[in-house]
Amino acid sequence: MQHAWTGALIAVAVFLGAALLNPLCLVLAPVAVVPMVVYPYAKRFTDFPQAFLGLAQSMGPVRAWLAVTGGWSWKAIVLGLAVGIWIGGFDLIYA
């Protein structure tokens, strides 16, 4: 149990360190963390946890775009949606 908490705290520290690249990323960090925390528990209260996985994974490309460019773009949104649908759909087929 202690190893899991240690790993989780290291992951949060790395995540917040990366979020410091851009003030907007730091402000939006809680929005990105919620789906990642909810996904492992989604199987307990929904029949479609793949939607939570797709949502959590779709935020990655958008966050990377924000960190590098510092602004929003529809290209980032389309890329994020493509990644979320791809991973969520793959997990649905796998399940």
Short mmCIF file of C-alpha atoms in Angstrom, two decimals:
data_model
loop_
_atom_site.label_atom_id
_atom_site.label_comp_id
_atom_site.label_asym_id
_atom_site.label_seq_id
_atom_site.Cartn_x
_atom_site.Cartn_y
_atom_site.Cartn_z
CA MET A 1 0.00 0.00 0.00
CA GLN A 2 2.84 2.36 0.82
CA HIS A 3 4.43 1.75 -2.60
CA ALA A 4 1.18 2.70 -4.32
CA TRP A 5 0.93 5.98 -2.41
CA THR A 6 4.58 6.75 -3.10
CA GLY A 7 4.08 6.12 -6.82
CA ALA A 8 0.93 8.23 -6.87
CA LEU A 9 2.64 11.14 -5.12
CA ILE A 10 5.59 10.99 -7.53
CA ALA A 11 3.17 10.97 -10.48
CA VAL A 12 1.32 14.00 -9.10
CA ALA A 13 4.61 15.84 -8.55
CA VAL A 14 5.71 15.16 -12.13
CA PHE A 15 2.28 16.18 -13.44
CA LEU A 16 2.31 19.46 -11.53
CA GLY A 17 5.91 20.09 -12.59
CA ALA A 18 4.87 19.70 -16.22
CA ALA A 19 1.84 21.92 -15.62
CA LEU A 20 4.18 24.70 -14.52
CA LEU A 21 5.34 25.02 -18.14
CA ASN A 22 2.39 27.26 -18.79
CA PRO A 23 0.16 29.16 -16.32
CA LEU A 24 -2.95 28.09 -18.24
CA CYS A 25 -1.93 24.44 -17.88
CA LEU A 26 -1.53 24.91 -14.14
CA VAL A 27 -4.99 26.45 -13.85
CA LEU A 28 -6.54 23.60 -15.88
CA ALA A 29 -4.62 20.85 -14.05
CA PRO A 30 -7.55 19.90 -11.76
CA VAL A 31 -9.79 19.48 -14.81
CA ALA A 32 -7.32 16.95 -16.19
CA VAL A 33 -6.85 15.09 -12.91
CA VAL A 34 -10.53 14.38 -12.22
CA PRO A 35 -11.14 11.92 -15.11
CA MET A 36 -7.86 10.14 -14.37
CA VAL A 37 -8.88 9.65 -10.74
CA VAL A 38 -12.49 8.71 -11.52
CA TYR A 39 -11.70 6.17 -14.28
CA PRO A 40 -10.47 3.31 -12.02
CA TYR A 41 -13.67 3.61 -9.96
CA ALA A 42 -15.99 4.06 -12.95
CA LYS A 43 -16.59 0.31 -13.23
CA ARG A 44 -18.43 0.46 -9.91
CA PHE A 45 -21.08 2.97 -10.91
CA THR A 46 -21.42 2.78 -14.71
CA ASP A 47 -21.56 0.20 -17.47
CA PHE A 48 -19.34 2.37 -19.69
CA PRO A 49 -16.02 3.02 -17.95
CA GLN A 50 -14.46 3.20 -21.41
CA ALA A 51 -16.01 6.66 -21.79
CA PHE A 52 -14.08 7.84 -18.73
CA LEU A 53 -10.88 6.34 -20.11
CA GLY A 54 -11.44 8.02 -23.47
CA LEU A 55 -12.12 11.35 -21.76
CA ALA A 56 -9.01 11.08 -19.59
CA GLN A 57 -6.81 10.13 -22.53
CA SER A 58 -8.29 12.76 -24.86
CA MET A 59 -7.04 15.52 -22.59
CA GLY A 60 -3.40 14.55 -23.14
CA PRO A 61 -2.93 15.97 -26.65
CA VAL A 62 -4.89 19.09 -25.75
CA ARG A 63 -2.76 19.67 -22.64
CA ALA A 64 0.43 19.14 -24.65
CA TRP A 65 -0.77 21.62 -27.27
CA LEU A 66 -1.52 24.18 -24.56
CA ALA A 67 1.86 23.66 -22.93
CA VAL A 68 3.79 24.10 -26.16
CA THR A 69 1.82 26.86 -27.88
CA GLY A 70 0.17 28.58 -24.92
CA GLY A 71 -3.22 28.85 -26.63
CA TRP A 72 -6.30 26.96 -27.76
CA SER A 73 -6.75 25.58 -31.26
CA TRP A 74 -9.43 23.54 -32.97
CA LYS A 75 -6.67 21.27 -34.26
CA ALA A 76 -5.85 20.31 -30.68
CA ILE A 77 -9.52 19.61 -29.93
CA VAL A 78 -9.87 17.40 -33.02
CA LEU A 79 -6.67 15.55 -32.13
CA GLY A 80 -7.88 15.06 -28.55
CA LEU A 81 -11.25 13.75 -29.72
CA ALA A 82 -9.56 11.37 -32.15
CA VAL A 83 -7.31 10.00 -29.41
CA GLY A 84 -10.20 9.67 -26.94
CA ILE A 85 -12.46 7.88 -29.41
CA TRP A 86 -9.62 5.62 -30.54
CA ILE A 87 -8.58 4.57 -27.00
CA GLY A 88 -12.13 4.42 -25.64
CA GLY A 89 -13.29 2.39 -28.65
CA PHE A 90 -10.32 0.05 -28.43
CA ASP A 91 -10.99 -0.52 -24.73
CA LEU A 92 -14.67 -1.15 -25.48
CA ILE A 93 -13.76 -3.81 -28.04
CA TYR A 94 -11.21 -5.30 -25.65
CA ALA A 95 -13.76 -5.45 -22.83
#
